Structure formats: structure tokens, C-alpha cells
């Protein structure tokens, strides 16, 4: 028996024989099964390196095989053979954990490529048990965070890396979507091939087709030589489409065809060039809303969104903020070739309480600015210059019980306070310092200079308010 064994599961003897001949010519050993029960027995007896199963079986389906392997032998990849045009079935198999799928009639060259890639994934893993949380943390070491949300994300990345299914990564700007995509690539079977990220919103529309598919010399003005496109550059590897919602509709049609056919035609070319890429995509927008609004093709959405992965915003994993902060400060000190930069206890407290609407990217920018402004390599709260987070557009001073009005107040003012009336504050504009000063002053006056209540009204911490009072020279006098 050779080193690598493939289990072929199909109820038709002719199909089993054809697949056996193909695999034997590749130098692989084969075992076969005609139904689910026999297949499960063969898996336990021989522990194959790869399973290749038909979707329809006499006593079940290929998805039963996929689920069994996911639960008991997650290190064994399984590819599913589906009827031609049964995309819904293929998607269901991929979501269950299948490595990839093949449509009937089977294209033997594509099947050989799939098998070779899948066996690379299986090689070296042997018959290891399912990964623990510690294992997944090791695999995802470049993604920092010990919060429950991040532990779950790392475990999911580890599972998705075993598949070839397209993954749609959804998350807010600055949350680390490209880092997640890169980790899926790094932990998968395509790790030795290129990872090609592209920002779809940064390519001029008139150059998109050339950028994605390449062009031939002389195909348009300025095409002085043949150019390889992004799909060809990512051949055998991973193509990461960042901000995919920004693609114009005309390009979406061409992208859909390239994904469906597994081939691209360069601008000015006559023949299609086969490409083997795994597609990962991301956007901070809601693709569902973009589809509903008619801005994104529904058929392309279903091609990209086989599996959806949400990257949590930083405010949902606040216990990771200080861990990330220490990591960034270490990077900054090394890059600037200076002694270690530290956060004072008060600065650590302020960072931990802030919501970071700009997520991890904002945290890194805040720390880089603070590292420039701080004294003695120690960052204080004032060095952070954190903006006020609250949305003040609809903010009004909330009435609080107050002591009896002072003797100097007129009857009209007394009646206003007795009714609990309060003047609505205007929209907050942290860029406009004059407006900021005026807003803070009015909040202080309306709360009779109770700074704690004024901070609550403004949606900021007491420390942030005190800093701004000193900054603008405000005084009760």
C-alpha cells in the first residue's frame, strides 16, 4: 500500500472504477465504498488521507459523510461530487465542512488538481486529534486577543482553512479583515502559493478588467507589453477582494464568470486561461443591503457568501485593548529605535474605557500620536487625545433633581426649572474647537457647574471633561 490512500464513495460501480483508475495513475492507493454505512466502516479501518464522495447515496448523502468526518476525523479532507448545476447542494456541503466539490460529469484534470491540493493539506497532519483552543491559538498567533469573541474567531479560522469554500468576511473598518483573510490562507493548503490582496475601491473603473484579468500587448493605448492579471498572479493561491461592494456592476458580471468558469480572458486575448484560486472577500458594508438596493448582483453575492465570517469590533472585546496597546507600543519603539514606551495607569484606564469606533486601526494611530507627544516615554491621558464618542446630534441635557434656586434667580427661571425644561444641545463637532468650547460651557451652565452631571450629559468621562475645561480655560467665575 502506498503512503497516501483515498476513499472513493459512490453507488455506481462504473464511476468508482473510473475514479480508481485516475487515482492509481497518480500513484495513490484507493479503497471504495458503495453506501454511507460501508464508507464509515472503511474510514475507521483505514483512516484515509482523503475522501471523495458522491452526494446521493442509497442510505444517506455525502453530507452525512462530511459531518461524520468533521466530528470524528476533522483532519481528513472530503470532496463532494454533485450533479451538474446543483450549486445549492454544493454550498450546503461546503458549509457542512467539505473541502471542495466537483460537478458531474467529472472534469478529470480539475479533479487531479483538487486531489493534489487536498493531499497537501492532509500531509503532515497525520491522524491527529481535533485541535483544542490552545492549538487554534497557536495557529492564529498573529491575531492577538484572548477575549471569548477572539477565541471563537480563531477556532473558526482554523476550520475554514481546511476548506476551499469562498468566505465573505464582514466587519467594521479597521477591525482587521485582511489579517483574518491572510490567516485563513496561512493555515490552509495553499500557504506556499501567493496571497494576493486587492482593494476593489482603489482601482479606476476603466482599468479594472486589465488589473483583474491582464491584457495583451497593443490591446489598448499604453499597453506596451503583455501584463499578468491578479487572478493569474494568485494562481494556486488565494485572491482577497477587499471592499468588494465597491465593484461597479459591469465588473461584477465579469468577476462572476471568472469565478464560475475558473478561467480568465485577458483584454485583447482570444483564449481563456485556466486559473485555480480561492476567493476570499470582505467589506465594511452590508452586502445584503447592497443587493436589496440593486448595487450588487445577487448571483455574485451567493458565489462569494458561501460562508460568512464576522470580525468583532474592538468595543466587543475590550479586554483585548491593553494587550493590543502593549503590542503596538513595542512595535513603535522598535521601529523608531527608542527605549520602551509605557502607558501610565491613568492612560491604561482611559484606553480601556474608550469605545474605539475606528477599531484596531484607530488604536494604533492613537498610540503612534501619543508616543510622539509624551514625555519620558510614558503616555499620560492627555497625550492620547481621545475624542468624545457620543453622538450629540439628538443629545439634550437630562434634567436632574436640583436644590432650591439661588436668591438671585428670577421667577421665570424658577418656573423653567420646576418644569424640568432644558435646552437641547447642538450637534457635536470635535474638529471645531470653538463649537466644542461653547457646547461644554453651556452644559456646565445648565447643570449649575456640576462637572459630574455635565460629563454625563456630554457623554464623556469626568477626566475628559476636566481636561477640556483646562484646555479652553473655562472657569466657574
One Martini backbone bead per residue (centre of mass of N, CA, C, O) as a GRO file, in nm:
protein
  477
    1UNK     BB    1   0.095   0.036   0.023
    2UNK     BB    2   0.076   0.347  -0.005
    3UNK     BB    3   0.093   0.642   0.163
    4UNK     BB    4  -0.169   0.732   0.001
    5UNK     BB    5  -0.527   0.742   0.071
    6UNK     BB    6  -0.840   0.691  -0.109
    7UNK     BB    7  -1.184   0.740  -0.065
    8UNK     BB    8  -1.447   0.592  -0.256
    9UNK     BB    9  -1.791   0.720  -0.290
   10UNK     BB   10  -2.016   0.504  -0.473
   11UNK     BB   11  -2.299   0.335  -0.628
   12UNK     BB   12  -2.131   0.331  -0.899
   13UNK     BB   13  -1.909   0.123  -1.045
   14UNK     BB   14  -1.808   0.294  -1.287
   15UNK     BB   15  -1.719   0.540  -1.123
   16UNK     BB   16  -1.523   0.398  -0.935
   17UNK     BB   17  -1.336   0.295  -1.159
   18UNK     BB   18  -1.256   0.565  -1.283
   19UNK     BB   19  -1.135   0.686  -1.021
   20UNK     BB   20  -0.929   0.466  -0.966
   21UNK     BB   21  -0.759   0.500  -1.222
   22UNK     BB   22  -0.683   0.795  -1.178
   23UNK     BB   23  -0.539   0.753  -0.896
   24UNK     BB   24  -0.336   0.532  -0.975
   25UNK     BB   25  -0.187   0.721  -1.185
   26UNK     BB   26  -0.100   0.911  -0.927
   27UNK     BB   27   0.003   0.701  -0.694
   28UNK     BB   28  -0.256   0.593  -0.551
   29UNK     BB   29  -0.448   0.467  -0.310
   30UNK     BB   30  -0.751   0.256  -0.288
   31UNK     BB   31  -1.087   0.281  -0.164
   32UNK     BB   32  -1.424   0.148  -0.130
   33UNK     BB   33  -1.778   0.263  -0.150
   34UNK     BB   34  -2.156   0.235  -0.174
   35UNK     BB   35  -2.207   0.359   0.121
   36UNK     BB   36  -2.228   0.490   0.429
   37UNK     BB   37  -2.172   0.245   0.608
   38UNK     BB   38  -1.916   0.149   0.457
   39UNK     BB   39  -1.759   0.413   0.478
   40UNK     BB   40  -1.731   0.428   0.790
   41UNK     BB   41  -1.575   0.163   0.810
   42UNK     BB   42  -1.331   0.246   0.629
   43UNK     BB   43  -1.239   0.484   0.797
   44UNK     BB   44  -1.172   0.318   1.060
   45UNK     BB   45  -0.975   0.107   0.920
   46UNK     BB   46  -0.782   0.325   0.723
   47UNK     BB   47  -0.746   0.624   0.740
   48UNK     BB   48  -0.766   0.832   0.522
   49UNK     BB   49  -0.648   1.123   0.344
   50UNK     BB   50  -0.912   1.096   0.152
   51UNK     BB   51  -1.243   1.197   0.043
   52UNK     BB   52  -1.470   1.072  -0.220
   53UNK     BB   53  -1.810   1.185  -0.269
   54UNK     BB   54  -2.118   1.132  -0.327
   55UNK     BB   55  -2.423   1.271  -0.268
   56UNK     BB   56  -2.583   1.020  -0.366
   57UNK     BB   57  -2.715   0.765  -0.150
   58UNK     BB   58  -2.892   0.497  -0.045
   59UNK     BB   59  -2.840   0.578   0.296
   60UNK     BB   60  -2.785   0.887   0.196
   61UNK     BB   61  -2.520   1.134   0.211
   62UNK     BB   62  -2.240   1.322   0.175
   63UNK     BB   63  -2.300   1.496   0.431
   64UNK     BB   64  -2.274   1.267   0.632
   65UNK     BB   65  -1.972   1.233   0.590
   66UNK     BB   66  -1.883   1.517   0.659
   67UNK     BB   67  -1.992   1.524   0.952
   68UNK     BB   68  -1.835   1.283   1.059
   69UNK     BB   69  -1.551   1.398   1.004
   70UNK     BB   70  -1.578   1.661   1.165
   71UNK     BB   71  -1.621   1.507   1.441
   72UNK     BB   72  -1.383   1.259   1.418
   73UNK     BB   73  -1.195   1.365   1.138
   74UNK     BB   74  -1.089   1.678   1.067
   75UNK     BB   75  -0.812   1.601   0.900
   76UNK     BB   76  -1.008   1.489   0.678
   77UNK     BB   77  -1.064   1.543   0.367
   78UNK     BB   78  -1.367   1.635   0.167
   79UNK     BB   79  -1.513   1.555  -0.145
   80UNK     BB   80  -1.786   1.653  -0.359
   81UNK     BB   81  -2.022   1.502  -0.577
   82UNK     BB   82  -2.219   1.676  -0.814
   83UNK     BB   83  -2.457   1.785  -0.984
   84UNK     BB   84  -2.522   1.962  -1.243
   85UNK     BB   85  -2.610   2.280  -1.107
   86UNK     BB   86  -2.581   2.211  -0.780
   87UNK     BB   87  -2.515   2.468  -0.589
   88UNK     BB   88  -2.675   2.430  -0.327
   89UNK     BB   89  -2.542   2.161  -0.251
   90UNK     BB   90  -2.251   2.260  -0.246
   91UNK     BB   91  -2.291   2.473  -0.025
   92UNK     BB   92  -2.385   2.278   0.194
   93UNK     BB   93  -2.121   2.116   0.201
   94UNK     BB   94  -1.930   2.349   0.274
   95UNK     BB   95  -2.075   2.428   0.542
   96UNK     BB   96  -2.022   2.137   0.669
   97UNK     BB   97  -1.687   2.093   0.562
   98UNK     BB   98  -1.601   2.079   0.287
   99UNK     BB   99  -1.337   2.125   0.082
  100UNK     BB  100  -1.492   2.042  -0.193
  101UNK     BB  101  -1.613   2.036  -0.538
  102UNK     BB  102  -1.770   1.825  -0.797
  103UNK     BB  103  -1.891   1.813  -1.117
  104UNK     BB  104  -2.113   1.673  -1.325
  105UNK     BB  105  -1.909   1.587  -1.521
  106UNK     BB  106  -1.598   1.485  -1.465
  107UNK     BB  107  -1.306   1.675  -1.443
  108UNK     BB  108  -1.004   1.534  -1.434
  109UNK     BB  109  -0.797   1.766  -1.411
  110UNK     BB  110  -0.946   1.903  -1.169
  111UNK     BB  111  -0.938   1.658  -0.984
  112UNK     BB  112  -0.630   1.638  -0.959
  113UNK     BB  113  -0.588   1.913  -0.833
  114UNK     BB  114  -0.762   1.871  -0.586
  115UNK     BB  115  -0.613   1.625  -0.469
  116UNK     BB  116  -0.332   1.751  -0.440
  117UNK     BB  117  -0.423   1.979  -0.246
  118UNK     BB  118  -0.556   1.802  -0.025
  119UNK     BB  119  -0.298   1.628   0.043
  120UNK     BB  120  -0.135   1.864   0.152
  121UNK     BB  121  -0.321   1.913   0.393
  122UNK     BB  122  -0.290   1.620   0.513
  123UNK     BB  123  -0.005   1.645   0.524
  124UNK     BB  124   0.140   1.612   0.853
  125UNK     BB  125  -0.125   1.550   1.032
  126UNK     BB  126  -0.236   1.289   1.025
  127UNK     BB  127  -0.386   1.141   1.329
  128UNK     BB  128  -0.505   1.381   1.467
  129UNK     BB  129  -0.664   1.552   1.676
  130UNK     BB  130  -0.862   1.776   1.757
  131UNK     BB  131  -0.843   2.096   1.803
  132UNK     BB  132  -0.769   2.310   2.034
  133UNK     BB  133  -0.756   2.616   2.166
  134UNK     BB  134  -0.447   2.617   2.176
  135UNK     BB  135  -0.401   2.541   1.885
  136UNK     BB  136  -0.554   2.780   1.753
  137UNK     BB  137  -0.376   2.996   1.885
  138UNK     BB  138  -0.116   2.912   1.746
  139UNK     BB  139  -0.215   2.942   1.451
  140UNK     BB  140  -0.319   3.258   1.548
  141UNK     BB  141  -0.075   3.439   1.659
  142UNK     BB  142  -0.121   3.712   1.481
  143UNK     BB  143  -0.386   3.712   1.651
  144UNK     BB  144  -0.490   3.919   1.889
  145UNK     BB  145  -0.651   3.764   2.165
  146UNK     BB  146  -0.860   3.642   2.466
  147UNK     BB  147  -1.131   3.669   2.400
  148UNK     BB  148  -1.413   3.505   2.320
  149UNK     BB  149  -1.439   3.624   2.033
  150UNK     BB  150  -1.143   3.544   1.945
  151UNK     BB  151  -1.152   3.243   1.999
  152UNK     BB  152  -1.376   3.191   1.794
  153UNK     BB  153  -1.231   3.305   1.546
  154UNK     BB  154  -0.986   3.114   1.548
  155UNK     BB  155  -1.146   2.849   1.523
  156UNK     BB  156  -1.278   2.922   1.251
  157UNK     BB  157  -1.024   2.962   1.084
  158UNK     BB  158  -0.921   2.671   1.114
  159UNK     BB  159  -1.160   2.546   0.960
  160UNK     BB  160  -1.152   2.717   0.690
  161UNK     BB  161  -0.860   2.628   0.600
  162UNK     BB  162  -0.962   2.330   0.503
  163UNK     BB  163  -1.103   2.482   0.284
  164UNK     BB  164  -1.239   2.615  -0.047
  165UNK     BB  165  -1.436   2.807   0.038
  166UNK     BB  166  -1.592   3.084   0.016
  167UNK     BB  167  -1.528   3.396   0.198
  168UNK     BB  168  -1.716   3.628   0.395
  169UNK     BB  169  -1.590   3.926   0.536
  170UNK     BB  170  -1.727   4.090   0.819
  171UNK     BB  171  -1.664   4.443   0.901
  172UNK     BB  172  -1.532   4.698   1.030
  173UNK     BB  173  -1.337   4.945   1.012
  174UNK     BB  174  -1.030   4.829   1.147
  175UNK     BB  175  -1.075   4.507   1.244
  176UNK     BB  176  -0.904   4.287   1.046
  177UNK     BB  177  -0.975   4.139   0.768
  178UNK     BB  178  -0.701   4.082   0.628
  179UNK     BB  179  -0.577   3.917   0.857
  180UNK     BB  180  -0.785   3.692   0.842
  181UNK     BB  181  -0.736   3.610   0.548
  182UNK     BB  182  -0.434   3.540   0.587
  183UNK     BB  183  -0.484   3.311   0.794
  184UNK     BB  184  -0.642   3.124   0.610
  185UNK     BB  185  -0.406   3.088   0.416
  186UNK     BB  186  -0.175   2.997   0.617
  187UNK     BB  187  -0.354   2.731   0.721
  188UNK     BB  188  -0.351   2.619   0.442
  189UNK     BB  189  -0.272   2.452   0.134
  190UNK     BB  190  -0.177   2.752  -0.003
  191UNK     BB  191   0.078   2.875   0.147
  192UNK     BB  192   0.300   2.850  -0.101
  193UNK     BB  193   0.121   3.046  -0.227
  194UNK     BB  194  -0.027   3.323  -0.313
  195UNK     BB  195  -0.123   3.634  -0.155
  196UNK     BB  196  -0.382   3.847  -0.301
  197UNK     BB  197  -0.443   4.173  -0.244
  198UNK     BB  198  -0.746   4.383  -0.310
  199UNK     BB  199  -0.868   4.708  -0.368
  200UNK     BB  200  -1.161   4.774  -0.527
  201UNK     BB  201  -1.178   5.098  -0.464
  202UNK     BB  202  -0.872   5.172  -0.601
  203UNK     BB  203  -0.974   5.108  -0.892
  204UNK     BB  204  -1.015   5.209  -1.184
  205UNK     BB  205  -1.267   5.131  -1.393
  206UNK     BB  206  -1.092   5.131  -1.673
  207UNK     BB  207  -0.873   4.909  -1.522
  208UNK     BB  208  -1.001   4.647  -1.405
  209UNK     BB  209  -0.979   4.426  -1.621
  210UNK     BB  210  -0.670   4.438  -1.640
  211UNK     BB  211  -0.607   4.379  -1.339
  212UNK     BB  212  -0.758   4.099  -1.319
  213UNK     BB  213  -0.686   3.968  -1.636
  214UNK     BB  214  -0.527   4.135  -1.812
  215UNK     BB  215  -0.304   4.192  -2.107
  216UNK     BB  216  -0.230   4.272  -2.432
  217UNK     BB  217  -0.036   4.376  -2.658
  218UNK     BB  218  -0.212   4.649  -2.804
  219UNK     BB  219  -0.517   4.658  -2.681
  220UNK     BB  220  -0.421   4.950  -2.587
  221UNK     BB  221  -0.338   5.243  -2.491
  222UNK     BB  222  -0.026   5.159  -2.328
  223UNK     BB  223   0.013   4.855  -2.424
  224UNK     BB  224   0.348   4.748  -2.432
  225UNK     BB  225   0.266   4.476  -2.275
  226UNK     BB  226   0.224   4.206  -2.125
  227UNK     BB  227  -0.023   4.131  -1.861
  228UNK     BB  228  -0.073   4.023  -1.548
  229UNK     BB  229  -0.317   3.929  -1.348
  230UNK     BB  230  -0.451   3.864  -1.041
  231UNK     BB  231  -0.540   3.575  -1.097
  232UNK     BB  232  -0.262   3.477  -1.199
  233UNK     BB  233  -0.100   3.563  -0.944
  234UNK     BB  234  -0.302   3.356  -0.763
  235UNK     BB  235  -0.219   3.093  -0.857
  236UNK     BB  236  -0.288   2.841  -0.616
  237UNK     BB  237  -0.415   3.057  -0.436
  238UNK     BB  238  -0.512   3.378  -0.298
  239UNK     BB  239  -0.796   3.600  -0.337
  240UNK     BB  240  -0.840   3.929  -0.201
  241UNK     BB  241  -1.151   4.110  -0.177
  242UNK     BB  242  -1.156   4.424  -0.098
  243UNK     BB  243  -1.424   4.605  -0.107
  244UNK     BB  244  -1.643   4.457  -0.304
  245UNK     BB  245  -1.886   4.669  -0.306
  246UNK     BB  246  -1.719   4.873  -0.513
  247UNK     BB  247  -1.803   4.728  -0.751
  248UNK     BB  248  -1.905   4.745  -1.050
  249UNK     BB  249  -2.144   4.591  -1.235
  250UNK     BB  250  -1.969   4.523  -1.483
  251UNK     BB  251  -1.752   4.367  -1.311
  252UNK     BB  252  -1.931   4.157  -1.173
  253UNK     BB  253  -1.989   3.986  -1.423
  254UNK     BB  254  -1.688   3.905  -1.482
  255UNK     BB  255  -1.628   3.781  -1.207
  256UNK     BB  256  -1.839   3.559  -1.212
  257UNK     BB  257  -1.727   3.407  -1.456
  258UNK     BB  258  -1.443   3.347  -1.346
  259UNK     BB  259  -1.545   3.175  -1.107
  260UNK     BB  260  -1.716   2.965  -1.262
  261UNK     BB  261  -1.483   2.882  -1.486
  262UNK     BB  262  -1.177   2.910  -1.402
  263UNK     BB  263  -1.134   3.170  -1.599
  264UNK     BB  264  -0.944   3.395  -1.816
  265UNK     BB  265  -0.958   3.700  -2.026
  266UNK     BB  266  -0.763   3.894  -2.169
  267UNK     BB  267  -0.714   4.185  -2.293
  268UNK     BB  268  -0.707   4.096  -2.635
  269UNK     BB  269  -0.781   3.809  -2.610
  270UNK     BB  270  -0.889   3.469  -2.725
  271UNK     BB  271  -0.815   3.304  -2.469
  272UNK     BB  272  -0.856   3.113  -2.201
  273UNK     BB  273  -0.726   3.104  -1.861
  274UNK     BB  274  -0.654   2.895  -1.630
  275UNK     BB  275  -0.762   2.912  -1.279
  276UNK     BB  276  -0.647   2.864  -0.925
  277UNK     BB  277  -0.862   3.001  -0.681
  278UNK     BB  278  -0.919   3.152  -0.376
  279UNK     BB  279  -1.202   3.322  -0.244
  280UNK     BB  280  -1.180   3.629  -0.070
  281UNK     BB  281  -1.399   3.854   0.110
  282UNK     BB  282  -1.468   4.215   0.177
  283UNK     BB  283  -1.664   4.439   0.400
  284UNK     BB  284  -1.827   4.715   0.572
  285UNK     BB  285  -2.067   4.644   0.431
  286UNK     BB  286  -2.391   4.542   0.334
  287UNK     BB  287  -2.464   4.314   0.099
  288UNK     BB  288  -2.764   4.283   0.140
  289UNK     BB  289  -2.829   4.586   0.095
  290UNK     BB  290  -2.696   4.606  -0.185
  291UNK     BB  291  -2.885   4.407  -0.320
  292UNK     BB  292  -3.157   4.549  -0.252
  293UNK     BB  293  -3.050   4.824  -0.405
  294UNK     BB  294  -2.889   4.723  -0.679
  295UNK     BB  295  -2.551   4.724  -0.632
  296UNK     BB  296  -2.561   4.398  -0.614
  297UNK     BB  297  -2.526   4.090  -0.720
  298UNK     BB  298  -2.682   3.803  -0.632
  299UNK     BB  299  -2.506   3.582  -0.769
  300UNK     BB  300  -2.237   3.684  -0.648
  301UNK     BB  301  -2.313   3.672  -0.354
  302UNK     BB  302  -2.347   3.357  -0.348
  303UNK     BB  303  -2.052   3.297  -0.431
  304UNK     BB  304  -1.912   3.453  -0.183
  305UNK     BB  305  -2.146   3.358   0.047
  306UNK     BB  306  -2.096   3.067   0.168
  307UNK     BB  307  -1.920   3.199   0.401
  308UNK     BB  308  -1.966   3.375   0.706
  309UNK     BB  309  -1.746   3.623   0.864
  310UNK     BB  310  -1.716   3.776   1.175
  311UNK     BB  311  -1.563   4.071   1.288
  312UNK     BB  312  -1.501   4.201   1.576
  313UNK     BB  313  -1.520   4.467   1.746
  314UNK     BB  314  -1.343   4.625   1.993
  315UNK     BB  315  -1.592   4.680   2.190
  316UNK     BB  316  -1.636   4.346   2.210
  317UNK     BB  317  -1.304   4.337   2.319
  318UNK     BB  318  -1.178   4.509   2.570
  319UNK     BB  319  -0.970   4.299   2.695
  320UNK     BB  320  -0.764   4.358   2.433
  321UNK     BB  321  -0.655   4.649   2.435
  322UNK     BB  322  -0.392   4.630   2.613
  323UNK     BB  323  -0.254   4.413   2.450
  324UNK     BB  324  -0.240   4.579   2.188
  325UNK     BB  325  -0.096   4.825   2.300
  326UNK     BB  326   0.171   4.685   2.379
  327UNK     BB  327   0.234   4.586   2.095
  328UNK     BB  328   0.246   4.864   1.950
  329UNK     BB  329   0.463   4.995   2.131
  330UNK     BB  330   0.684   4.796   2.057
  331UNK     BB  331   0.686   4.858   1.755
  332UNK     BB  332   0.747   5.160   1.776
  333UNK     BB  333   1.017   5.140   1.929
  334UNK     BB  334   1.159   4.970   1.712
  335UNK     BB  335   1.117   5.161   1.469
  336UNK     BB  336   1.246   5.422   1.634
  337UNK     BB  337   1.480   5.347   1.819
  338UNK     BB  338   1.365   5.320   2.128
  339UNK     BB  339   1.263   5.312   2.416
  340UNK     BB  340   1.030   5.206   2.598
  341UNK     BB  341   0.677   5.237   2.593
  342UNK     BB  342   0.440   5.374   2.825
  343UNK     BB  343   0.158   5.335   3.031
  344UNK     BB  344  -0.022   5.481   3.235
  345UNK     BB  345  -0.266   5.404   3.448
  346UNK     BB  346  -0.460   5.626   3.341
  347UNK     BB  347  -0.430   5.551   3.038
  348UNK     BB  348  -0.531   5.262   3.062
  349UNK     BB  349  -0.811   5.338   3.163
  350UNK     BB  350  -0.896   5.511   2.919
  351UNK     BB  351  -0.868   5.296   2.701
  352UNK     BB  352  -1.064   5.079   2.834
  353UNK     BB  353  -1.323   5.297   2.808
  354UNK     BB  354  -1.305   5.305   2.510
  355UNK     BB  355  -1.480   5.233   2.194
  356UNK     BB  356  -1.354   5.243   1.910
  357UNK     BB  357  -1.477   5.316   1.606
  358UNK     BB  358  -1.185   5.242   1.452
  359UNK     BB  359  -1.051   5.036   1.606
  360UNK     BB  360  -0.742   4.908   1.564
  361UNK     BB  361  -0.647   5.141   1.386
  362UNK     BB  362  -0.703   5.363   1.594
  363UNK     BB  363  -0.522   5.261   1.818
  364UNK     BB  364  -0.257   5.287   1.663
  365UNK     BB  365  -0.278   5.592   1.603
  366UNK     BB  366  -0.299   5.693   1.894
  367UNK     BB  367  -0.020   5.575   1.988
  368UNK     BB  368   0.160   5.722   1.785
  369UNK     BB  369   0.085   6.007   1.878
  370UNK     BB  370   0.150   5.971   2.184
  371UNK     BB  371   0.453   5.898   2.142
  372UNK     BB  372   0.521   6.188   2.039
  373UNK     BB  373   0.401   6.364   2.298
  374UNK     BB  374   0.547   6.234   2.514
  375UNK     BB  375   0.707   6.200   2.827
  376UNK     BB  376   0.943   5.977   2.920
  377UNK     BB  377   0.793   5.735   2.772
  378UNK     BB  378   0.504   5.837   2.897
  379UNK     BB  379   0.166   5.790   2.880
  380UNK     BB  380  -0.091   6.014   2.903
  381UNK     BB  381  -0.411   6.107   2.873
  382UNK     BB  382  -0.350   6.371   2.705
  383UNK     BB  383  -0.188   6.219   2.475
  384UNK     BB  384  -0.434   6.066   2.342
  385UNK     BB  385  -0.676   6.240   2.242
  386UNK     BB  386  -0.966   6.156   2.291
  387UNK     BB  387  -1.260   6.150   2.164
  388UNK     BB  388  -1.580   6.201   2.159
  389UNK     BB  389  -1.829   5.948   2.120
  390UNK     BB  390  -2.081   6.084   2.118
  391UNK     BB  391  -2.397   6.143   1.986
  392UNK     BB  392  -2.514   6.488   1.969
  393UNK     BB  393  -2.756   6.542   1.781
  394UNK     BB  394  -2.990   6.433   2.014
  395UNK     BB  395  -2.886   6.594   2.250
  396UNK     BB  396  -2.992   6.639   2.591
  397UNK     BB  397  -3.051   6.768   2.886
  398UNK     BB  398  -3.084   6.597   3.172
  399UNK     BB  399  -3.284   6.612   3.426
  400UNK     BB  400  -3.215   6.708   3.760
  401UNK     BB  401  -3.218   6.719   4.076
  402UNK     BB  402  -3.240   7.030   4.251
  403UNK     BB  403  -3.187   7.272   4.427
  404UNK     BB  404  -3.273   7.550   4.530
  405UNK     BB  405  -3.283   7.840   4.412
  406UNK     BB  406  -3.136   8.116   4.396
  407UNK     BB  407  -3.203   8.439   4.487
  408UNK     BB  408  -3.124   8.568   4.194
  409UNK     BB  409  -3.359   8.431   4.068
  410UNK     BB  410  -3.612   8.431   3.866
  411UNK     BB  411  -3.930   8.331   3.803
  412UNK     BB  412  -3.885   8.211   3.522
  413UNK     BB  413  -3.649   8.022   3.604
  414UNK     BB  414  -3.805   7.864   3.820
  415UNK     BB  415  -4.025   7.752   3.631
  416UNK     BB  416  -3.835   7.605   3.435
  417UNK     BB  417  -3.714   7.410   3.650
  418UNK     BB  418  -3.987   7.289   3.754
  419UNK     BB  419  -4.040   7.160   3.453
  420UNK     BB  420  -3.754   7.053   3.333
  421UNK     BB  421  -3.626   7.232   3.141
  422UNK     BB  422  -3.420   7.201   2.834
  423UNK     BB  423  -3.159   7.264   2.628
  424UNK     BB  424  -3.068   7.178   2.332
  425UNK     BB  425  -2.799   7.045   2.186
  426UNK     BB  426  -2.584   7.052   1.953
  427UNK     BB  427  -2.393   6.930   1.736
  428UNK     BB  428  -2.108   6.746   1.728
  429UNK     BB  429  -1.765   6.896   1.673
  430UNK     BB  430  -1.438   6.800   1.723
  431UNK     BB  431  -1.295   7.002   1.515
  432UNK     BB  432  -1.454   7.239   1.656
  433UNK     BB  433  -1.339   7.421   1.917
  434UNK     BB  434  -1.551   7.645   1.956
  435UNK     BB  435  -1.797   7.455   1.974
  436UNK     BB  436  -1.690   7.283   2.205
  437UNK     BB  437  -1.669   7.508   2.415
  438UNK     BB  438  -1.968   7.596   2.406
  439UNK     BB  439  -2.093   7.321   2.485
  440UNK     BB  440  -1.956   7.291   2.759
  441UNK     BB  441  -2.055   7.554   2.886
  442UNK     BB  442  -2.360   7.495   2.866
  443UNK     BB  443  -2.359   7.236   3.034
  444UNK     BB  444  -2.251   7.368   3.293
  445UNK     BB  445  -2.479   7.575   3.329
  446UNK     BB  446  -2.723   7.367   3.331
  447UNK     BB  447  -2.564   7.211   3.590
  448UNK     BB  448  -2.433   7.418   3.782
  449UNK     BB  449  -2.129   7.305   3.769
  450UNK     BB  450  -2.167   6.996   3.745
  451UNK     BB  451  -1.934   6.788   3.625
  452UNK     BB  452  -2.059   6.508   3.636
  453UNK     BB  453  -2.325   6.583   3.485
  454UNK     BB  454  -2.191   6.706   3.232
  455UNK     BB  455  -2.050   6.447   3.141
  456UNK     BB  456  -2.308   6.285   3.099
  457UNK     BB  457  -2.438   6.472   2.889
  458UNK     BB  458  -2.176   6.451   2.687
  459UNK     BB  459  -2.051   6.150   2.694
  460UNK     BB  460  -1.815   6.169   2.908
  461UNK     BB  461  -1.561   6.175   3.098
  462UNK     BB  462  -1.441   6.341   3.363
  463UNK     BB  463  -1.151   6.362   3.255
  464UNK     BB  464  -1.223   6.484   2.978
  465UNK     BB  465  -1.358   6.739   3.090
  466UNK     BB  466  -1.123   6.850   3.258
  467UNK     BB  467  -0.930   6.883   3.020
  468UNK     BB  468  -1.114   7.090   2.860
  469UNK     BB  469  -1.130   7.308   3.074
  470UNK     BB  470  -0.824   7.361   3.068
  471UNK     BB  471  -0.787   7.407   2.761
  472UNK     BB  472  -1.022   7.660   2.758
  473UNK     BB  473  -1.035   7.824   3.032
  474UNK     BB  474  -1.254   7.738   3.223
  475UNK     BB  475  -1.482   7.905   3.460
  476UNK     BB  476  -1.706   7.983   3.710
  477UNK     BB  477  -1.676   8.300   3.746
   0.00000   0.00000   0.00000
